[in-house]
Coordinates of C-alpha atoms (C1' of nucleotides) in Angstrom, one line a residue:
Chain A
M1 CA 20.2 17.0 -21.3
I2 CA 17.7 16.8 -18.7
R3 CA 19.3 16.6 -15.2
V4 CA 17.2 14.4 -12.7
L5 CA 17.8 14.1 -9.1
I6 CA 15.9 11.0 -7.5
A7 CA 14.9 11.4 -3.8
D8 CA 13.7 8.3 -2.3
D9 CA 14.7 6.4 1.0
H10 CA 13.9 3.2 -0.5
N11 CA 17.3 2.0 -2.2
V12 CA 15.6 -0.5 -4.6
F13 CA 13.5 2.2 -5.8
V14 CA 16.4 4.6 -6.9
E15 CA 18.0 1.7 -8.6
G16 CA 14.9 0.9 -10.1
I17 CA 14.2 4.3 -11.5
E18 CA 17.7 4.9 -12.7
S19 CA 17.4 1.5 -14.6
L20 CA 14.3 2.8 -15.9
I21 CA 15.8 5.9 -17.2
T22 CA 19.1 4.4 -18.7
G23 CA 19.1 4.3 -22.1
A24 CA 17.0 7.8 -22.4
P25 CA 19.0 9.9 -24.7
D26 CA 18.3 13.1 -23.3
I27 CA 17.9 12.4 -19.6
K28 CA 20.5 11.8 -17.0
V29 CA 20.5 11.0 -13.2
T30 CA 22.8 13.5 -11.8
E31 CA 21.8 12.9 -8.2
R32 CA 20.5 10.3 -5.8
C33 CA 19.5 11.0 -2.5
Y34 CA 18.2 9.2 0.5
T35 CA 17.0 11.8 2.8
V36 CA 15.4 15.0 2.9
Q37 CA 18.5 16.7 4.1
S38 CA 20.8 15.6 1.4
V39 CA 18.2 16.9 -1.1
I40 CA 18.5 20.3 0.4
E41 CA 22.3 19.9 0.2
R42 CA 22.7 18.9 -3.1
L43 CA 20.2 21.5 -4.6
G44 CA 22.4 24.1 -3.0
Q45 CA 25.5 22.7 -4.9
A46 CA 24.2 21.4 -8.1
A47 CA 21.6 22.3 -10.8
V48 CA 18.9 19.9 -11.4
D49 CA 15.9 20.1 -14.0
V50 CA 13.6 17.7 -12.5
I51 CA 13.2 16.0 -9.2
L52 CA 11.5 12.5 -8.7
L53 CA 10.2 12.8 -5.3
D54 CA 8.9 10.2 -3.4
I55 CA 6.2 11.8 -0.9
S56 CA 6.6 9.3 1.8
F57 CA 10.2 10.5 2.7
P58 CA 9.9 9.2 5.4
Q59 CA 6.6 10.7 6.2
V60 CA 4.1 12.2 4.0
D61 CA 4.5 15.3 5.9
D62 CA 8.4 15.5 5.1
G63 CA 8.1 15.1 1.6
L64 CA 5.0 17.7 1.2
G65 CA 7.1 20.0 3.0
L66 CA 10.3 19.3 1.0
C67 CA 8.0 19.7 -2.1
E68 CA 6.9 23.0 -1.1
H69 CA 10.4 24.1 -0.2
I70 CA 11.6 23.1 -3.6
T71 CA 9.0 24.7 -5.4
R72 CA 9.5 28.2 -3.7
S73 CA 13.5 28.2 -3.6
Y74 CA 14.1 26.5 -6.8
P75 CA 11.2 27.6 -9.1
K76 CA 13.0 26.3 -12.3
T77 CA 13.3 23.0 -10.7
K78 CA 10.5 20.8 -11.3
V79 CA 8.9 18.4 -8.9
V80 CA 7.4 15.0 -10.0
A81 CA 5.7 13.2 -7.1
L82 CA 6.2 9.7 -7.0
T83 CA 4.5 7.4 -4.3
M84 CA 2.4 4.3 -4.0
H85 CA -0.6 6.2 -2.4
D86 CA -3.5 6.4 -4.9
D87 CA -5.9 8.5 -3.0
A88 CA -7.2 11.8 -4.6
S89 CA -6.7 13.6 -1.2
L90 CA -2.9 13.2 -1.2
I91 CA -2.8 14.0 -4.8
K92 CA -4.5 17.3 -4.4
R93 CA -2.1 18.1 -1.4
V94 CA 0.9 17.2 -3.4
V95 CA -0.1 19.6 -6.3
K96 CA -1.0 22.4 -4.0
K97 CA 2.6 22.2 -2.8
G98 CA 3.6 22.8 -6.3
A99 CA 4.3 19.3 -7.7
K100 CA 4.0 19.5 -11.6
G101 CA 3.5 15.8 -12.0
Y102 CA 2.4 13.0 -10.0
L103 CA 3.4 9.3 -10.9
L104 CA 2.1 6.2 -9.0
K105 CA 4.9 3.9 -8.3
N106 CA 3.5 1.2 -10.7
T107 CA 4.2 3.4 -13.6
T108 CA 5.8 2.2 -16.8
K109 CA 9.2 3.2 -18.2
N110 CA 7.2 5.2 -20.7
E111 CA 5.1 7.1 -18.5
L112 CA 8.3 8.0 -16.4
L113 CA 10.2 9.5 -19.4
Q114 CA 7.5 11.2 -20.7
A115 CA 6.6 12.8 -17.3
I116 CA 10.2 13.9 -16.9
Q117 CA 10.0 15.3 -20.4
T118 CA 6.6 17.1 -19.9
V119 CA 7.5 18.8 -16.7
Y120 CA 11.0 19.8 -18.1
H121 CA 8.8 21.8 -20.7
E122 CA 6.8 23.4 -18.2
K123 CA 3.8 21.6 -18.5
Q124 CA 1.9 19.4 -16.0
Y125 CA 2.4 15.8 -16.3
F126 CA -1.0 13.7 -14.8
N127 CA -1.6 10.2 -16.6
D128 CA -4.7 8.6 -17.1
T129 CA -4.9 7.0 -13.7
I130 CA -4.4 10.1 -12.0
M131 CA -7.1 12.0 -13.8
H132 CA -9.4 9.1 -13.1
I133 CA -8.6 9.0 -9.5
L134 CA -9.2 12.8 -9.3
L135 CA -12.4 12.9 -11.5
N136 CA -14.0 10.0 -9.5
E137 CA -13.5 11.8 -6.2
G138 CA -16.1 14.7 -6.8
P139 CA -15.6 18.2 -7.2
K140 CA -12.4 19.8 -5.7
T141 CA -12.6 21.2 -2.6
R142 CA -13.3 24.9 -2.7
K143 CA -13.9 26.0 0.7
S144 CA -14.1 23.3 3.6
T145 CA -17.6 21.9 3.3
A146 CA -18.6 18.3 4.1
G147 CA -18.6 15.6 1.6
V148 CA -16.8 12.1 1.2
G149 CA -13.4 11.8 -0.3
V150 CA -12.7 15.6 0.0
K151 CA -9.6 16.6 1.9
P152 CA -10.9 19.2 4.7
N153 CA -8.5 22.1 5.4
L154 CA -8.1 22.0 9.2
T155 CA -7.6 24.8 11.6
P156 CA -4.5 24.6 13.6
R157 CA -6.8 23.8 16.6
E158 CA -8.7 21.3 14.9
S159 CA -5.3 19.6 13.8
E160 CA -4.2 19.5 17.6
V161 CA -7.6 18.2 18.6
L162 CA -7.4 15.4 16.1
T163 CA -4.1 14.4 16.9
L164 CA -5.1 14.0 20.6
I165 CA -8.1 11.9 19.6
A166 CA -5.6 9.8 17.9
Q167 CA -3.7 9.3 20.9
G168 CA -6.9 8.0 22.7
L169 CA -7.7 11.1 24.9
T170 CA -10.9 11.8 26.2
T171 CA -12.7 15.3 25.7
Q172 CA -11.5 16.0 29.4
Q173 CA -8.2 14.9 29.2
M174 CA -7.7 17.1 25.7
A175 CA -9.4 20.1 27.6
T176 CA -6.9 19.9 30.5
Q177 CA -3.8 19.5 28.1
L178 CA -5.1 22.6 25.7
F179 CA -6.2 24.7 28.8
V180 CA -9.4 25.2 27.5
S181 CA -13.0 23.8 28.4
A182 CA -14.5 20.5 27.5
K183 CA -16.9 22.4 25.6
A184 CA -14.5 24.0 23.5
V185 CA -12.9 20.5 22.6
E186 CA -16.3 19.1 22.0
F187 CA -17.0 22.1 19.3
H188 CA -13.8 21.0 17.7
R189 CA -14.3 17.3 17.6
S190 CA -17.7 18.3 15.9
S191 CA -16.1 20.3 13.5
L192 CA -13.6 17.8 12.6
L193 CA -16.7 15.1 12.4
L194 CA -18.5 17.5 10.1
K195 CA -15.5 18.2 7.7
F196 CA -14.4 14.6 7.0
G197 CA -18.1 13.7 6.7
V198 CA -18.1 11.0 9.5
P199 CA -20.3 9.8 12.1
N200 CA -17.9 9.1 15.1
T201 CA -14.4 9.2 16.2
A202 CA -13.6 5.5 15.0
L203 CA -14.4 6.7 11.4
L204 CA -12.7 10.0 11.9
I205 CA -9.2 8.3 12.6
K206 CA -9.7 5.8 9.8
S207 CA -10.7 8.8 7.3
A208 CA -7.5 10.9 8.7
M209 CA -5.3 8.3 8.4
E210 CA -6.4 7.6 4.9
M211 CA -5.8 11.2 4.1
H212 CA -2.6 10.9 5.8
Y213 CA -3.4 13.6 8.2
I214 CA -2.4 11.1 10.9
D215 CA 0.2 8.2 10.8
Chain B
M1 CA 22.2 -20.8 -10.5
I2 CA 19.5 -19.7 -8.2
R3 CA 16.2 -19.1 -10.4
V4 CA 14.3 -16.0 -8.8
L5 CA 10.9 -14.9 -9.4
I6 CA 10.1 -11.5 -8.8
A7 CA 6.5 -10.8 -7.7
D8 CA 5.6 -7.1 -7.2
D9 CA 2.6 -5.0 -9.0
H10 CA 4.8 -1.9 -8.9
N11 CA 6.8 -1.6 -12.0
V12 CA 9.8 0.3 -10.8
F13 CA 10.4 -2.0 -8.2
V14 CA 10.7 -4.8 -10.3
E15 CA 13.0 -3.1 -12.6
G16 CA 14.8 -2.0 -9.5
I17 CA 15.5 -5.7 -8.0
E18 CA 16.2 -6.9 -11.2
S19 CA 18.9 -4.1 -11.7
L20 CA 20.4 -4.8 -8.3
I21 CA 20.6 -8.6 -9.1
T22 CA 22.1 -8.2 -12.2
G23 CA 25.9 -8.9 -12.0
A24 CA 25.8 -11.5 -9.3
P25 CA 26.9 -14.6 -11.1
D26 CA 24.8 -17.5 -9.4
I27 CA 21.7 -15.9 -9.5
K28 CA 19.3 -15.3 -12.1
V29 CA 15.7 -13.4 -12.4
T30 CA 13.8 -15.9 -14.6
E31 CA 10.3 -14.6 -13.8
R32 CA 8.6 -11.3 -13.3
C33 CA 4.8 -11.3 -12.1
Y34 CA 2.4 -8.3 -11.6
T35 CA -0.5 -10.0 -10.2
V36 CA -1.1 -13.0 -7.7
Q37 CA -2.6 -15.0 -10.6
S38 CA 0.2 -14.7 -12.6
V39 CA 2.5 -16.2 -10.0
I40 CA 0.5 -19.0 -9.6
E41 CA 0.2 -19.7 -13.1
R42 CA 4.2 -19.3 -13.6
L43 CA 4.7 -21.6 -10.6
G44 CA 2.7 -24.4 -12.5
Q45 CA 4.9 -24.1 -15.5
A46 CA 8.6 -23.2 -14.4
A47 CA 10.7 -24.1 -11.5
V48 CA 11.7 -21.3 -9.1
D49 CA 14.1 -21.4 -6.2
V50 CA 13.3 -18.2 -4.7
I51 CA 10.5 -15.7 -4.6
L52 CA 10.8 -12.2 -3.9
L53 CA 7.4 -11.2 -2.9
D54 CA 5.8 -8.0 -2.1
I55 CA 3.2 -8.2 0.5
S56 CA 1.0 -5.5 -0.7
F57 CA 0.2 -7.3 -3.6
P58 CA -2.1 -5.3 -4.1
Q59 CA -3.5 -5.6 -0.4
V60 CA -1.5 -7.1 2.4
D61 CA -4.2 -10.1 2.8
D62 CA -3.5 -10.7 -0.7
G63 CA 0.3 -11.5 -0.5
L64 CA -0.2 -13.2 2.9
G65 CA -2.6 -15.7 1.1
L66 CA -0.3 -16.2 -1.9
C67 CA 2.9 -16.6 0.7
E68 CA 0.7 -19.2 2.4
H69 CA -0.1 -21.3 -0.8
I70 CA 3.3 -21.0 -2.2
T71 CA 5.0 -22.4 1.1
R72 CA 2.4 -25.2 1.2
S73 CA 2.2 -26.3 -2.7
Y74 CA 5.8 -25.5 -3.2
P75 CA 7.8 -26.3 -0.4
K76 CA 11.1 -26.2 -2.3
T77 CA 10.5 -22.7 -3.3
K78 CA 11.7 -20.3 -0.6
V79 CA 9.8 -17.1 -0.1
V80 CA 11.3 -13.7 0.7
A81 CA 8.9 -11.2 1.4
L82 CA 9.8 -7.5 0.7
T83 CA 7.8 -4.6 1.8
M84 CA 7.5 -1.0 3.0
H85 CA 6.1 -2.1 6.2
D86 CA 8.3 -2.2 9.3
D87 CA 6.0 -3.1 11.9
A88 CA 6.7 -6.0 14.2
S89 CA 3.2 -7.5 13.8
L90 CA 3.4 -7.6 10.0
I91 CA 6.9 -9.4 10.3
K92 CA 5.4 -12.2 12.9
R93 CA 2.3 -12.4 10.4
V94 CA 4.6 -13.2 7.1
V95 CA 6.8 -15.7 9.0
K96 CA 3.7 -17.6 10.3
K97 CA 2.6 -17.7 6.7
G98 CA 6.0 -19.5 5.9
A99 CA 8.2 -16.8 4.5
K100 CA 11.9 -17.7 4.9
G101 CA 13.1 -14.0 5.1
Y102 CA 12.2 -10.6 5.4
L103 CA 13.4 -7.3 3.7
L104 CA 12.6 -3.9 3.8
K105 CA 12.3 -1.8 0.6
N106 CA 15.0 0.3 1.6
T107 CA 17.6 -2.8 1.6
T108 CA 21.0 -2.7 -0.1
K109 CA 22.2 -4.6 -3.0
N110 CA 24.4 -6.6 -0.6
E111 CA 21.5 -7.5 1.8
L112 CA 19.2 -8.7 -1.2
L113 CA 21.8 -10.8 -2.6
Q114 CA 22.7 -12.5 0.7
A115 CA 19.0 -13.0 1.4
I116 CA 18.5 -15.0 -1.6
Q117 CA 21.6 -17.2 -1.2
T118 CA 20.7 -17.6 2.5
V119 CA 17.0 -18.9 2.2
Y120 CA 18.6 -20.8 -1.2
H121 CA 20.7 -22.8 1.4
E122 CA 17.9 -23.8 3.5
K123 CA 18.2 -21.0 6.0
Q124 CA 16.2 -18.1 7.2
Y125 CA 17.4 -14.7 6.7
F126 CA 16.4 -11.7 8.8
N127 CA 18.7 -8.6 9.2
D128 CA 19.8 -6.5 12.1
T129 CA 17.1 -4.2 11.2
I130 CA 14.1 -6.9 11.3
M131 CA 15.5 -8.2 14.5
H132 CA 15.8 -5.0 16.1
I133 CA 12.2 -4.4 15.2
L134 CA 10.9 -8.0 16.5
L135 CA 13.1 -7.4 19.6
N136 CA 11.7 -4.0 20.3
E137 CA 8.3 -5.0 20.2
G138 CA 8.4 -7.5 23.6
P139 CA 7.9 -11.1 23.9
K140 CA 6.3 -12.9 20.9
T141 CA 2.5 -13.5 21.3
R142 CA 1.7 -16.7 22.6
K143 CA -2.0 -16.8 23.6
S144 CA -3.9 -13.6 22.7
T145 CA -3.6 -11.8 26.0
A146 CA -3.5 -7.9 25.9
G147 CA -0.3 -5.8 25.1
V148 CA 0.9 -3.0 23.5
G149 CA 2.5 -3.9 20.1
V150 CA 1.5 -7.5 20.1
K151 CA -0.7 -8.9 17.2
P152 CA -3.8 -10.4 18.5
N153 CA -5.3 -13.3 17.2
L154 CA -9.0 -12.5 16.4
T155 CA -12.0 -14.9 16.6
P156 CA -14.0 -14.9 13.3
R157 CA -16.9 -12.8 15.2
E158 CA -14.4 -10.4 16.3
S159 CA -12.8 -9.6 12.8
E160 CA -16.6 -9.4 11.7
V161 CA -17.3 -6.7 14.3
L162 CA -13.9 -5.1 13.7
T163 CA -14.8 -4.6 10.0
L164 CA -18.0 -3.3 11.1
I165 CA -17.1 -0.9 13.3
A166 CA -14.5 0.2 10.5
Q167 CA -17.5 0.7 8.4
G168 CA -18.9 3.3 11.1
L169 CA -21.6 1.3 12.2
T170 CA -23.1 1.6 15.8
T171 CA -23.8 -1.2 18.2
Q172 CA -27.6 -1.4 17.4
Q173 CA -26.7 -1.5 13.5
M174 CA -24.3 -4.2 13.7
A175 CA -26.7 -6.2 16.1
T176 CA -28.9 -6.0 13.4
Q177 CA -26.8 -7.0 10.6
L178 CA -25.4 -10.0 12.3
F179 CA -28.6 -11.2 13.5
V180 CA -27.7 -11.3 17.4
S181 CA -28.8 -9.0 20.4
A182 CA -26.8 -5.6 21.1
K183 CA -25.4 -7.2 24.2
A184 CA -23.3 -9.5 21.9
V185 CA -21.9 -7.0 19.7
E186 CA -20.9 -5.0 22.7
F187 CA -19.1 -8.3 24.4
H188 CA -17.2 -8.6 20.9
R189 CA -16.2 -5.0 20.9
S190 CA -15.1 -5.3 24.5
S191 CA -13.2 -8.3 23.8
L192 CA -11.3 -6.4 20.6
L193 CA -10.4 -3.4 23.1
L194 CA -9.0 -6.0 25.5
K195 CA -6.8 -7.8 22.9
F196 CA -5.5 -4.6 21.2
G197 CA -4.9 -2.8 24.6
V198 CA -6.6 0.4 23.5
P199 CA -9.3 2.4 25.6
N200 CA -11.8 3.0 22.8
T201 CA -13.0 2.4 19.3
A202 CA -10.9 5.3 17.8
L203 CA -7.7 3.8 18.8
L204 CA -8.8 0.4 18.0
I205 CA -9.5 1.6 14.4
K206 CA -5.8 3.3 14.6
S207 CA -4.4 0.1 15.8
A208 CA -5.9 -2.2 13.5
M209 CA -5.1 -0.2 10.6
E210 CA -1.6 0.0 11.8
M211 CA -1.6 -4.1 12.1
H212 CA -3.1 -4.3 8.7
Y213 CA -6.3 -5.8 9.8
I214 CA -8.0 -3.3 7.9
D215 CA -7.5 -0.9 5.4
Chain C
dT1 C1' -11.4 49.2 8.6
dA2 C1' -14.7 46.1 8.0
dA3 C1' -15.8 41.3 7.2
dA4 C1' -14.8 36.5 7.6
dA5 C1' -12.8 32.9 10.1
dA6 C1' -11.4 30.7 14.3
dT7 C1' -11.7 30.1 19.2
dT8 C1' -14.1 30.2 23.2
dT9 C1' -17.4 29.3 26.5
dA10 C1' -22.3 27.9 28.0
dG11 C1' -26.7 24.6 28.5
dG12 C1' -29.5 20.7 27.9
dG13 C1' -30.2 16.6 26.1
dA14 C1' -30.1 12.0 23.7
dA15 C1' -27.6 8.1 22.0
dA16 C1' -23.5 5.4 22.3
dA17 C1' -19.6 3.6 24.3
dC18 C1' -18.0 1.2 28.1
dC19 C1' -17.4 -1.6 32.4
dC20 C1' -19.0 -5.0 35.6
dT21 C1' -20.6 -9.3 37.1
dA22 C1' -23.4 -13.7 35.6
dT23 C1' -25.3 -17.5 33.1
dA24 C1' -25.5 -20.8 29.4
dT25 C1' -24.8 -23.2 25.1
dA26 C1' -21.7 -25.4 21.5
dT27 C1' -17.4 -26.5 19.9
dG28 C1' -13.1 -28.6 19.7
dA29 C1' -8.6 -30.0 22.0
dA30 C1' -6.4 -32.7 25.4
Chain D
dT1 C1' -14.9 -36.6 29.1
dT2 C1' -13.4 -32.5 31.1
dC3 C1' -11.0 -28.2 30.0
dA4 C1' -10.9 -24.1 27.2
dT5 C1' -12.4 -21.2 24.0
dA6 C1' -16.2 -19.1 21.2
dT7 C1' -20.7 -17.5 21.3
dA8 C1' -24.8 -15.4 22.8
dT9 C1' -27.7 -12.8 26.2
dA10 C1' -28.9 -10.1 30.4
dG11 C1' -29.3 -6.2 34.0
dG12 C1' -27.1 -2.3 35.8
dG13 C1' -24.7 1.6 36.1
dT14 C1' -21.1 5.3 34.6
dT15 C1' -18.9 7.9 31.2
dT16 C1' -18.4 9.8 26.7
dT17 C1' -19.7 11.0 22.7
dC18 C1' -22.9 13.2 19.8
dC19 C1' -26.1 17.1 18.5
dC20 C1' -28.4 21.4 19.3
dT21 C1' -28.9 26.4 19.8
dA22 C1' -26.4 30.9 21.3
dA23 C1' -23.2 34.2 22.1
dA24 C1' -18.7 36.5 22.9
dT25 C1' -13.6 37.3 21.5
dT26 C1' -9.7 37.2 18.9
dT27 C1' -7.3 36.7 14.6
dT28 C1' -7.1 36.8 10.0
dT29 C1' -8.2 38.5 5.5
dA30 C1' -9.9 41.5 2.1

DNA sequence: TAAAAATTTAGGGAAAACCCTATATATGAA
DNA sequence: TTCATATATAGGGTTTTCCCTAAATTTTTA
């Protein structure tokens, strides 16, 4: 019997998934969690084989962090990411955090059950839709060279500057806030444009939002 | 018996909602639609009392358009919007399109059933969460004066310019494409900044994305 | 430790965005 | 038919962004 934990802050989803799973002979939903905190608590108390994890939980960063934590602390427990987001960039990030499977929320019952059984048997599960998305987004990012659709790796400083740009600050204001010269800020902004492959800050924000760097 | 149509392109959701509704004595899910097209088809063939409509179907604009179409063509059929988006701007837009209720996807079984019964009896249903969101967003937009969190009404030209900005075009490029002078484009860009209450195009894009003008 | 990556600063310059005032026409509503 | 709105255009000016080359310091990684 495969023990499944459902982690999603959307009530309807938890019910829906459980409803889809009900009837499968070898799978049982043993835990339902609506917050990151409760997931951590339950994992400390009850053994779980597979976690169906909504990445937006409630924010994408939370889900990614939780995914990383789970795969580190409980390597035997397999994480299947379950989201609405169908962008390659997010899929790659999720996989990097240790998820063994990735499903869109418009998945079918069969796919869901198959995914649970596949990851339970130490294999990865990515269906055709996911593979198609990944393949159509060009080569996987190795270093962080420019390229459309490739998720760049940002340095800490770049992340800071990106956040401040998203708050509407000018170069001068950022420089003041970060205690560096305007030229330093300009440099990081340029690096961001290069890494994201965009011509200006407007598209930088758009791209960063689509790739869930900011929100 | 209240006949309910579920319109959502996310399989799991349809199952989840149906599971939540099952057991209610006076409500029955009679139709399940995964595309806008199928909703229109089914409505032409079978009488439905309440539609649970996912606004992101698959894009926000599609859902809004469908909502408007339903309330126009089938005034007896009540629409309850059901989405993940918890921004006041979207709620207002949905209500303007004729929805009689608005639920977040983290709603509970009780709220869901209550919403269906409430709108069926010719009343509007908005729970505390929704009311709180609306109240915290300041006064409802009457004209389109500037203001944070208020959803501006855009003129056709402004929408065009906004779209082009979101594509990374410069003022000159937009002018060429729209067959007007650069000054005209500048004017519309300024109007957009004013209406959205933002200092630059970067935040304009962020704001427009959050308010689902672009995506 | 040596190499690579990240961070910082600098100068100069071109392009674009942003802000102001002003005018004029077309359209639709009161 | 006014009034308001949307649209288009103009001039002039300031600020900001964007691009280039260049170099020094610190941190991280191999």
